[in-house]
Amino acid sequence: MNAVEQTDVVVVGSGFGGAIAAYHLAAGGADVVLLERGPWLQSQDFEHDFLLGSSYTRIFDFVVGDGMSVLGGNCVGGGSVVYFAAMPRAPRFVFERRGSIGRRMWPASIDRDSLDPWYDRVSESLSVAKQDWDEVSYAGGLWAAMCDHAGRTANPVPVAVDNSRCTNCNWMMAGCRFDAKRSLTTNYLPAALAHGAQIRPLHEVQQLSRTDDGGYRVHYDVVDDEDYRVHTGSGTIDAKIVVLAAGAGATPVILQRSEPNLGPMPHGVGRYFSGNGERLNTAVINEDRVREVLNLDRGDGIAYEANQIGKGPTVASWDRLDGSLPEYTRFSLEQLYFPPGLGTILAQVPGGSEPAWFGAEKKELLKRWKSWLTIFLMTEDDNEGVFGPPPATGNAHRISQQMLGRGSLRYDPTPNTRRGWALADAEVKDIVERDGLAEVAPWTNDVVGAYTVHPLASCRIGDDPATSALDDRHELRDHPGIFVTDGSAVPGALTVNPAMTIAALAERAVPGIVQAARERGIDVSYGAPVPGATGGRTALPLAETGRSR
């Protein structure tokens, strides 16, 4: 009989929640194994195309649910590899939200003031900085000019980007091949490796069970690096502490599947899912009116025609992030570049028949793609998502060899959520259609339901055991030694991009995890400095199973 592999800590997932925990635990002296479902790519592996088998399909996970579809990262570095690096802090009012439960959702121990020191730590490591106006994209500048013309304000978004390296290629969602984006592969993960942590790509965790000594056994399958439907092996690792950070669309599924072995899960596991209240609008710019009304000109008589040039989001309007406004009426509006593919399917023809996936009107819309301006709406939803029974393996029934799956998430937007979307849609329309500058239409929900790139809250922290899966230390209720540090721990919609808050909460959770580890006999300490951003100069070595072909 083969000896069972043992370690102090297993971390599941290498996004913000997993990478931060892995670094601090390894730096403190614990033996750490990090298991990541996706491949391990270097900057030179990130390709600028949409071909099947390219980095674009390999590093994403798109799961279609019932009423909600989720787009997330699937690679070493997780969401930090595929995000747009927008890093705003959550508004103060977010921490006082009551949401669908009618009382404060967040733990009493957390508010904006108490979280600010942890935000500061993340900002130091990722060198988060607010951009200057001369660094924003043409699209960001146009959005700012429209807001100003309509009597609104707009601001450059704080980002984790080294603008001296940025080429304005606008392929950030496919991974940054120029090492301008400060993903976790340039800071926390190399630092974790330097302290002895192991990172194993293409390892999909299926479930947990208990060991005789009170620890946990982590059961995983090894995924083929070309066809993610194929498992090439399996194994187990015993650990005294498990940190789950597989993402809000996968962490609850792992716990649901573990219930027969571990015993009943808290009521909040797989419930209260939030899509961060997200929605997209596409405006088609009238180039002549932009030139005449806003006096904008790129040269050679071109007013805009720059949808694809620049970075992802660079400018946002935060006028509606006002704590004095009623809940469900607060939102942010952010200029965003969403690359072709799903965007061209879901984008609708302003004033056209609904829905229009194809046809003459849609063909004309696509011809004008250079004059698109995409606005990303982040509102307050009602945490109405619920996960059904877990699939046999993974977080979804995988349909294609990469990227696409069918999941068990059910999402039926409440009147509160729909009202928030409608208010935000109306605000965008009032800004961009003023004086004939553009025509705008929301993306449709009729193909894949609502959609989110920022899934949250499916195993959330809180003070009430009836409505939260985790206590305020991020420990799973009734299952000591299991912690959750990814977006699923965030209690609800944030009205801004959530990466900064997920990372700050993970930093905040680490001291409690270290304390629990010490109580379980692990010789580990806390106090390592945050790793400095390397801008890609400290490259992650390729693991043998993660080498791209």
Coordinates of C-alpha atoms in Angstrom, one line a residue:
M1 CA 0.0 0.0 0.0
N2 CA 1.4 3.4 -1.0
A3 CA 2.0 6.0 1.8
V4 CA -0.5 8.8 1.8
E5 CA 1.0 12.2 0.9
Q6 CA 0.9 14.6 3.8
T7 CA 1.5 18.3 4.2
D8 CA 0.6 21.0 6.7
V9 CA -1.7 23.1 4.5
V10 CA -3.5 22.5 1.2
V11 CA -4.7 25.6 -0.7
V12 CA -7.2 25.0 -3.4
G13 CA -7.1 27.7 -6.1
S14 CA -4.4 30.2 -7.0
G15 CA -6.4 33.4 -7.4
F16 CA -6.4 36.3 -4.9
G17 CA -7.7 34.2 -2.0
G18 CA -5.4 31.3 -2.6
A19 CA -2.2 33.0 -3.6
I20 CA -2.2 35.4 -0.6
A21 CA -2.9 32.6 1.9
A22 CA -0.3 30.3 0.3
Y23 CA 2.4 33.0 0.4
H24 CA 1.9 34.0 4.1
L25 CA 1.6 30.4 5.3
A26 CA 4.7 29.3 3.4
A27 CA 6.6 32.4 4.5
G28 CA 5.7 31.6 8.1
G29 CA 7.2 28.2 7.8
A30 CA 4.3 25.9 7.0
D31 CA 4.6 23.2 4.3
V32 CA 2.1 24.3 1.6
V33 CA 0.7 22.6 -1.4
L34 CA -1.4 24.7 -3.8
L35 CA -3.7 22.8 -6.2
E36 CA -4.9 24.7 -9.3
R37 CA -7.4 23.2 -11.7
G38 CA -6.1 25.2 -14.7
P39 CA -2.8 25.3 -16.7
W40 CA 0.4 27.1 -15.8
L41 CA 1.2 29.6 -18.6
Q42 CA 4.1 32.1 -18.9
S43 CA 3.7 35.5 -20.4
Q44 CA 5.0 34.3 -23.8
D45 CA 2.2 31.8 -23.9
F46 CA -0.6 34.4 -23.9
E47 CA -1.8 34.6 -27.5
H48 CA -3.7 37.4 -29.2
D49 CA -6.4 35.4 -30.9
F50 CA -9.6 33.5 -30.1
L51 CA -8.7 30.1 -31.6
L52 CA -9.7 26.9 -29.8
G53 CA -6.7 25.8 -27.8
S54 CA -5.2 29.3 -27.5
S55 CA -4.6 30.9 -24.2
Y56 CA -8.0 32.6 -24.5
T57 CA -9.9 29.3 -24.3
R58 CA -7.4 27.6 -21.9
I59 CA -7.5 30.1 -19.1
F60 CA -11.2 30.9 -18.9
D61 CA -14.1 29.0 -17.4
F62 CA -17.5 29.9 -18.7
V63 CA -20.3 28.2 -16.9
V64 CA -23.9 28.6 -18.1
G65 CA -26.4 28.2 -15.3
D66 CA -30.2 28.6 -15.0
G67 CA -30.6 32.4 -15.2
M68 CA -27.0 33.2 -14.6
S69 CA -23.7 32.6 -16.4
V70 CA -20.3 33.0 -14.8
L71 CA -17.0 33.8 -16.5
G72 CA -13.9 33.2 -14.4
G73 CA -10.3 32.4 -14.5
N74 CA -8.9 28.9 -15.0
C75 CA -5.1 29.0 -14.6
V76 CA -2.3 29.5 -12.2
G77 CA -3.0 33.1 -11.0
G78 CA -6.7 32.6 -11.4
G79 CA -8.8 35.7 -11.9
S80 CA -5.7 38.0 -11.7
V81 CA -4.5 36.7 -15.0
V82 CA -7.8 37.4 -16.9
Y83 CA -9.0 40.5 -15.0
F84 CA -8.7 44.1 -16.2
A85 CA -6.6 45.1 -13.1
A86 CA -9.2 47.6 -11.9
M87 CA -8.6 47.9 -8.1
P88 CA -11.0 50.3 -6.5
R89 CA -11.9 50.0 -2.8
A90 CA -15.5 49.3 -1.9
P91 CA -17.5 52.3 -0.8
R92 CA -18.2 52.8 2.9
F93 CA -21.9 52.1 2.6
V94 CA -21.3 48.6 1.2
F95 CA -20.4 47.4 4.6
E96 CA -23.7 48.6 6.1
R97 CA -25.8 46.9 3.4
R98 CA -28.8 44.9 4.6
G99 CA -29.8 43.2 1.4
S100 CA -32.4 40.4 1.3
I101 CA -32.0 39.4 4.9
G102 CA -33.1 42.8 6.2
R103 CA -30.2 43.3 8.6
R104 CA -26.5 44.0 8.3
M105 CA -24.9 41.4 6.0
W106 CA -21.3 42.0 6.9
P107 CA -19.8 40.8 10.3
A108 CA -19.8 43.6 12.9
S109 CA -16.0 43.3 13.0
I110 CA -15.6 44.5 9.4
D111 CA -16.2 48.0 8.0
R112 CA -14.4 50.3 5.7
D113 CA -12.1 51.7 8.4
S114 CA -11.1 48.2 9.7
L115 CA -10.4 47.0 6.2
D116 CA -8.4 49.9 5.0
P117 CA -5.1 48.7 6.5
W118 CA -5.5 45.4 4.6
Y119 CA -6.4 47.4 1.4
D120 CA -3.1 49.2 2.0
R121 CA -1.2 46.0 2.2
V122 CA -2.6 44.8 -1.1
S123 CA -2.0 48.2 -2.7
E124 CA 1.7 48.1 -1.6
S125 CA 2.2 44.6 -3.1
L126 CA 0.5 45.2 -6.4
S127 CA 1.6 48.8 -6.7
V128 CA -2.0 50.0 -7.2
A129 CA -2.2 53.5 -8.4
K130 CA -4.7 55.9 -9.9
Q131 CA -4.0 56.7 -13.5
D132 CA -3.5 60.2 -14.8
W133 CA -5.7 61.6 -17.6
D134 CA -2.9 61.2 -20.1
E135 CA -2.8 57.5 -19.4
V136 CA -6.5 56.7 -20.0
S137 CA -7.6 55.1 -23.3
Y138 CA -9.5 56.9 -26.0
A139 CA -12.6 55.1 -24.9
G140 CA -12.1 56.2 -21.3
G141 CA -11.6 59.8 -22.5
L142 CA -14.7 59.7 -24.5
W143 CA -16.7 58.3 -21.6
A144 CA -15.3 61.1 -19.3
A145 CA -16.2 63.8 -21.9
M146 CA -19.8 62.4 -22.2
C147 CA -20.2 62.4 -18.4
D148 CA -18.9 65.9 -18.2
H149 CA -21.3 67.0 -21.0
A150 CA -24.2 65.5 -19.1
G151 CA -23.3 67.2 -15.8
R152 CA -21.8 64.1 -14.2
T153 CA -18.3 63.4 -12.9
A154 CA -15.8 60.7 -14.0
N155 CA -12.5 59.5 -12.6
P156 CA -9.6 57.4 -13.8
V157 CA -9.8 54.0 -12.1
P158 CA -7.0 52.8 -9.8
V159 CA -5.3 49.9 -11.4
A160 CA -2.5 47.4 -10.9
V161 CA -0.8 48.1 -14.2
D162 CA 2.8 49.1 -15.0
N163 CA 1.9 51.7 -17.7
S164 CA 5.6 51.9 -18.7
R165 CA 5.2 48.3 -20.0
C166 CA 1.7 48.6 -21.4
T167 CA 1.4 48.7 -25.2
N168 CA -2.3 49.6 -25.3
C169 CA -3.1 46.3 -27.0
N170 CA -6.3 45.7 -25.1
W171 CA -5.8 42.0 -24.8
M172 CA -5.7 42.0 -21.0
M173 CA -8.5 39.4 -20.6
A174 CA -6.4 36.9 -22.5
G175 CA -3.4 37.4 -20.2
C176 CA -0.7 40.1 -20.4
R177 CA 2.2 38.9 -22.6
F178 CA 4.0 42.2 -21.9
D179 CA 4.0 41.7 -18.0
A180 CA 2.4 45.1 -17.6
K181 CA -0.5 43.8 -15.6
R182 CA 0.5 43.0 -12.1
S183 CA -1.2 39.6 -11.8
L184 CA -0.4 37.3 -8.9
T185 CA 2.2 35.5 -11.1
T186 CA 4.4 38.6 -10.5
N187 CA 4.2 38.9 -6.7
Y188 CA 2.5 36.6 -4.3
L189 CA 3.0 33.3 -6.2
P190 CA 6.7 33.7 -6.9
A191 CA 7.1 34.7 -3.3
A192 CA 5.3 31.6 -2.1
L193 CA 7.5 29.5 -4.3
A194 CA 10.6 31.2 -2.9
H195 CA 9.4 30.1 0.6
G196 CA 9.0 26.5 -0.5
A197 CA 5.3 26.3 -1.5
Q198 CA 4.5 23.8 -4.2
I199 CA 2.1 24.8 -7.0
R200 CA 0.5 21.9 -9.0
P201 CA -1.5 22.9 -12.0
L202 CA -4.2 20.8 -13.7
H203 CA -5.2 19.4 -10.3
E204 CA -9.0 19.6 -9.9
V205 CA -10.1 19.1 -6.3
Q206 CA -13.4 17.1 -6.1
Q207 CA -14.1 16.8 -2.4
L208 CA -12.8 16.7 1.2
S209 CA -13.0 14.0 3.8
R210 CA -11.8 13.7 7.4
T211 CA -8.7 11.9 8.6
D212 CA -8.4 9.9 11.9
D213 CA -6.3 12.6 13.5
G214 CA -8.8 15.4 12.9
G215 CA -7.3 16.7 9.7
Y216 CA -8.6 16.5 6.2
R217 CA -8.0 14.5 3.1
V218 CA -8.2 16.4 -0.2
H219 CA -9.3 14.3 -3.2
Y220 CA -8.3 15.5 -6.6
D221 CA -8.2 14.5 -10.3
V222 CA -5.5 15.4 -12.7
V223 CA -6.8 17.1 -15.8
D224 CA -5.6 16.7 -19.3
D225 CA -3.9 19.9 -20.5
E226 CA -5.8 19.9 -23.8
D227 CA -9.2 18.4 -23.1
Y228 CA -10.4 19.4 -19.7
R229 CA -13.1 16.7 -19.9
V230 CA -10.4 14.0 -19.6
H231 CA -8.9 13.1 -16.2
T232 CA -5.5 11.4 -16.5
G233 CA -5.1 10.4 -12.8
S234 CA -6.2 11.0 -9.3
G235 CA -4.8 11.2 -5.8
T236 CA -5.2 12.5 -2.2
I237 CA -3.3 14.7 0.1
D238 CA -3.7 14.8 3.9
A239 CA -3.5 18.2 5.6
K240 CA -4.2 19.8 9.0
I241 CA -5.6 22.9 7.4
V242 CA -7.4 23.4 4.1
V243 CA -7.9 26.8 2.5
L244 CA -10.6 26.8 -0.2
A245 CA -10.2 29.5 -2.8
A246 CA -11.5 27.9 -6.0
G247 CA -13.9 30.8 -6.8
A248 CA -17.5 31.5 -5.9
G249 CA -18.6 29.2 -8.7
A250 CA -16.5 26.2 -7.5
T251 CA -15.8 26.4 -3.8
P252 CA -19.5 25.7 -2.8
V253 CA -19.6 22.8 -5.2
I254 CA -16.6 21.2 -3.6
L255 CA -18.2 21.6 -0.2
Q256 CA -21.6 20.3 -1.4
R257 CA -19.9 17.2 -2.8
S258 CA -18.0 16.7 0.5
E259 CA -21.1 16.7 2.7
P260 CA -21.6 12.9 2.7
N261 CA -18.0 12.6 4.1
L262 CA -17.8 15.7 6.3
G263 CA -21.4 15.9 7.6
P264 CA -24.0 18.7 7.1
M265 CA -22.8 21.9 5.6
P266 CA -23.9 25.3 7.0
H267 CA -27.1 26.6 5.4
G268 CA -25.1 29.4 3.6
V269 CA -23.0 27.0 1.5
G270 CA -24.2 27.3 -2.1
R271 CA -26.8 30.0 -1.3
Y272 CA -26.9 33.8 -1.4
F273 CA -24.8 33.9 -4.6
S274 CA -24.3 37.4 -6.0
G275 CA -23.3 38.4 -9.5
N276 CA -22.1 41.7 -8.2
G277 CA -25.3 43.2 -9.8
E278 CA -23.5 43.3 -13.1
R279 CA -24.8 44.3 -16.5
L280 CA -23.3 45.7 -19.8
N281 CA -24.5 48.3 -22.2
T282 CA -23.2 48.9 -25.7
A283 CA -23.4 52.4 -27.2
V284 CA -22.8 53.0 -30.9
I285 CA -21.1 56.4 -31.3
N286 CA -22.1 59.0 -33.8
E287 CA -18.7 60.1 -34.9
D288 CA -19.9 63.4 -36.4
R289 CA -21.8 64.4 -33.2
V290 CA -18.8 63.6 -31.0
R291 CA -16.7 65.9 -33.2
E292 CA -19.3 68.6 -33.2
V293 CA -20.6 68.5 -29.7
L294 CA -17.6 67.3 -27.7
N295 CA -14.9 68.8 -30.0
L296 CA -12.9 65.5 -29.9
D297 CA -10.6 64.6 -32.7
R298 CA -7.9 61.9 -32.8
G299 CA -6.3 63.4 -35.9
D300 CA -7.0 62.9 -39.6
G301 CA -10.6 63.8 -39.0
I302 CA -11.3 60.8 -36.8
A303 CA -13.4 61.6 -33.8
Y304 CA -13.3 58.2 -32.0
E305 CA -13.3 54.8 -33.7
A306 CA -11.1 53.5 -31.0
N307 CA -13.1 50.8 -29.2
Q308 CA -10.2 48.3 -29.4
I309 CA -7.3 50.6 -28.5
G310 CA -6.0 50.9 -25.0
K311 CA -6.6 49.1 -21.8
G312 CA -9.7 47.5 -20.3
P313 CA -11.5 49.9 -17.9
T314 CA -9.8 53.3 -17.4
V315 CA -12.5 55.7 -16.4
A316 CA -15.6 55.3 -14.1
S317 CA -18.5 57.5 -13.0
W318 CA -19.1 57.1 -9.3
D319 CA -21.8 59.7 -8.8
R320 CA -24.3 57.2 -7.7
L321 CA -22.0 55.7 -5.0
D322 CA -23.7 57.8 -2.4
G323 CA -24.5 56.2 1.0
S324 CA -27.4 58.6 1.5
L325 CA -29.3 57.0 -1.4
P326 CA -31.6 54.1 -0.8
E327 CA -30.3 50.5 -1.2
Y328 CA -30.7 49.1 -4.7
T329 CA -30.4 52.6 -6.3
R330 CA -26.6 52.8 -6.0
F331 CA -24.3 51.8 -8.8
S332 CA -21.1 52.6 -10.7
L333 CA -20.7 53.1 -14.4
E334 CA -17.4 52.0 -15.9
Q335 CA -16.0 52.2 -19.4
L336 CA -15.0 48.7 -20.4
Y337 CA -13.5 47.0 -23.4
F338 CA -15.0 43.6 -23.8
P339 CA -13.4 41.6 -26.6
P340 CA -15.2 40.0 -29.5
G341 CA -16.9 36.7 -29.0
L342 CA -19.5 36.6 -26.3
G343 CA -19.7 40.4 -26.5
T344 CA -20.7 40.4 -30.2
I345 CA -23.5 37.8 -29.5
L346 CA -25.0 39.6 -26.4
A347 CA -24.6 43.2 -27.7
Q348 CA -27.9 44.4 -29.0
V349 CA -28.9 46.8 -31.8
P350 CA -30.0 50.1 -30.3
G351 CA -33.7 50.7 -31.2
G352 CA -33.8 47.3 -32.9
S353 CA -36.0 44.3 -32.4
E354 CA -35.2 42.2 -29.3
P355 CA -33.4 39.9 -29.2
A356 CA -31.2 40.1 -32.3
W357 CA -28.5 37.5 -32.5
F358 CA -28.2 37.8 -36.3
G359 CA -29.8 39.4 -39.2
A360 CA -29.4 42.6 -41.2
E361 CA -29.6 45.0 -38.2
K362 CA -27.0 43.0 -36.3
K363 CA -24.7 42.8 -39.3
E364 CA -24.8 46.6 -39.6
L365 CA -24.1 46.9 -35.8
L366 CA -21.0 44.7 -36.1
K367 CA -19.7 46.8 -39.1
R368 CA -19.5 49.7 -36.7
W369 CA -17.6 47.9 -34.0
K370 CA -14.8 50.5 -33.9
S371 CA -17.3 53.1 -32.8
W372 CA -18.7 51.0 -29.9
L373 CA -18.4 52.3 -26.3
T374 CA -19.1 49.6 -23.7
I375 CA -20.3 50.6 -20.3
F376 CA -20.1 48.2 -17.4
L377 CA -22.8 48.6 -14.7
M378 CA -22.2 47.3 -11.1
T379 CA -25.3 47.6 -9.0
E380 CA -26.8 46.1 -5.8
D381 CA -28.4 42.7 -6.3
D382 CA -30.4 40.6 -3.8
N383 CA -28.1 37.6 -3.4
E384 CA -30.7 35.4 -5.1
G385 CA -28.4 32.7 -6.6
V386 CA -28.7 29.1 -5.3
F387 CA -26.6 26.1 -6.4
G388 CA -28.4 22.9 -7.1
P389 CA -26.9 19.4 -6.5
P390 CA -23.3 19.2 -7.6
P391 CA -22.2 17.5 -10.8
A392 CA -20.2 14.2 -10.6
T393 CA -16.9 16.1 -10.9
G394 CA -15.8 19.6 -11.2
N395 CA -17.9 22.7 -10.8
A396 CA -20.0 22.0 -14.0
H397 CA -20.8 19.5 -16.6
R398 CA -18.1 20.3 -19.2
I399 CA -19.5 20.7 -22.7
S400 CA -16.4 21.4 -24.7
Q401 CA -12.8 20.4 -24.3
Q402 CA -12.0 23.8 -22.9
M403 CA -13.9 26.8 -21.4
L404 CA -17.6 25.9 -21.6
G405 CA -19.7 24.1 -19.1
R406 CA -23.2 23.7 -17.8
G407 CA -23.6 24.4 -14.0
S408 CA -26.2 24.0 -11.3
L409 CA -26.5 27.7 -10.4
R410 CA -30.1 29.0 -10.4
Y411 CA -30.6 32.7 -10.4
D412 CA -34.0 34.4 -10.6
P413 CA -33.6 38.2 -10.3
T414 CA -35.9 39.9 -7.8
P415 CA -37.7 43.1 -8.4
N416 CA -35.0 44.9 -6.3
T417 CA -32.3 43.6 -8.6
R418 CA -34.2 44.4 -11.8
R419 CA -35.0 47.9 -10.5
G420 CA -31.3 48.5 -9.9
W421 CA -30.4 47.4 -13.5
A422 CA -33.2 49.6 -14.9
L423 CA -32.0 52.7 -13.0
A424 CA -28.4 52.1 -14.2
D425 CA -29.5 51.5 -17.8
A426 CA -31.5 54.8 -17.7
E427 CA -28.5 56.7 -16.3
V428 CA -26.3 55.4 -19.1
K429 CA -28.9 56.3 -21.7
D430 CA -29.2 59.8 -20.4
I431 CA -25.5 60.3 -20.5
V432 CA -24.6 58.9 -23.9
E433 CA -27.6 59.7 -26.0
R434 CA -27.6 63.4 -24.9
D435 CA -27.5 65.7 -28.0
G436 CA -27.3 62.7 -30.3
L437 CA -23.8 61.5 -29.3
A438 CA -24.8 57.8 -29.5
E439 CA -27.5 55.2 -29.3
V440 CA -27.3 52.6 -26.6
A441 CA -28.9 49.3 -25.7
P442 CA -28.3 46.9 -22.7
W443 CA -26.9 43.5 -23.4
T444 CA -29.5 40.8 -23.5
N445 CA -30.2 38.3 -20.7
D446 CA -32.2 36.1 -23.1
V447 CA -29.3 33.9 -24.2
V448 CA -27.4 32.9 -21.1
G449 CA -29.4 34.7 -18.5
A450 CA -27.7 37.4 -16.4
Y451 CA -24.0 37.2 -16.5
T452 CA -21.1 38.1 -14.2
V453 CA -17.3 38.2 -14.3
H454 CA -17.2 38.8 -10.6
P455 CA -19.1 36.0 -8.8
L456 CA -19.5 36.5 -5.0
A457 CA -21.1 35.4 -1.8
S458 CA -21.8 31.7 -2.3
C459 CA -20.0 30.8 1.1
R460 CA -20.2 34.2 2.7
I461 CA -18.8 35.5 6.0
G462 CA -21.2 36.9 8.6
D463 CA -22.3 36.9 12.2
D464 CA -25.6 35.0 11.7
P465 CA -25.1 31.2 11.3
A466 CA -28.5 31.0 9.5
T467 CA -27.4 33.3 6.6
S468 CA -23.6 32.9 6.5
A469 CA -21.4 29.8 5.9
L470 CA -18.3 31.3 7.5
D471 CA -17.6 33.1 10.7
D472 CA -15.8 36.5 10.6
R473 CA -12.4 34.6 10.5
H474 CA -13.4 32.9 7.3
E475 CA -13.6 29.5 9.0
L476 CA -16.4 27.1 7.8
R477 CA -19.0 26.8 10.5
D478 CA -18.9 23.4 12.3
H479 CA -15.9 22.3 10.3
P480 CA -12.8 23.7 12.1
G481 CA -9.6 23.9 10.0
I482 CA -11.4 24.6 6.8
F483 CA -11.2 28.2 5.6
V484 CA -12.6 30.0 2.5
T485 CA -10.8 33.1 1.3
D486 CA -12.0 33.7 -2.3
G487 CA -14.9 35.8 -3.7
S488 CA -17.4 33.4 -2.3
A489 CA -16.6 34.8 1.2
V490 CA -17.6 38.4 0.3
P491 CA -21.2 38.9 1.7
G492 CA -22.7 40.7 -1.3
A493 CA -22.5 43.0 -4.3
L494 CA -19.8 45.7 -3.9
T495 CA -20.9 48.2 -6.7
V496 CA -17.3 48.3 -7.8
N497 CA -14.8 45.8 -9.2
P498 CA -14.2 43.3 -6.3
A499 CA -10.6 42.1 -6.7
M500 CA -9.2 44.6 -4.2
T501 CA -11.8 43.7 -1.6
I502 CA -11.3 39.9 -2.1
A503 CA -7.5 40.4 -1.7
A504 CA -7.9 42.6 1.4
L505 CA -10.2 40.1 3.0
A506 CA -7.7 37.3 2.3
E507 CA -4.9 39.4 3.9
R508 CA -7.2 40.0 6.9
A509 CA -8.0 36.3 7.2
V510 CA -4.4 35.0 7.3
P511 CA -3.6 35.8 11.0
G512 CA -6.7 33.7 12.0
I513 CA -5.6 30.9 9.7
V514 CA -2.1 30.9 11.2
Q515 CA -3.6 30.8 14.7
A516 CA -5.7 27.8 13.8
A517 CA -2.7 26.1 12.2
R518 CA -0.6 26.6 15.3
E519 CA -3.5 25.1 17.4
R520 CA -3.3 22.1 15.1
G521 CA 0.4 21.6 15.7
I522 CA 1.8 23.4 12.7
D523 CA 5.0 25.3 13.4
V524 CA 4.1 28.5 11.6
S525 CA 4.2 32.2 12.3
Y526 CA 2.7 35.4 10.9
G527 CA 4.5 38.6 10.0
A528 CA 6.1 38.3 6.6
P529 CA 6.0 41.5 4.6
V530 CA 3.8 41.7 1.6
P531 CA 5.8 40.7 -1.5
G532 CA 6.7 43.6 -3.8
A533 CA 5.4 43.7 -7.3
T534 CA 8.0 42.5 -9.8
G535 CA 6.3 43.6 -13.0
G536 CA 7.0 40.1 -14.3
R537 CA 10.7 40.2 -13.7
T538 CA 10.5 37.2 -11.3
A539 CA 8.9 34.7 -13.6
L540 CA 7.1 31.6 -12.4
P541 CA 8.9 28.4 -13.5
L542 CA 6.8 26.0 -15.5
A543 CA 5.7 22.8 -13.9
E544 CA 6.0 19.7 -16.1
T545 CA 2.3 19.1 -16.1
G546 CA 1.5 22.7 -16.9
R547 CA 3.7 23.1 -19.9
S548 CA 1.8 24.4 -22.9
R549 CA 2.1 22.5 -26.2

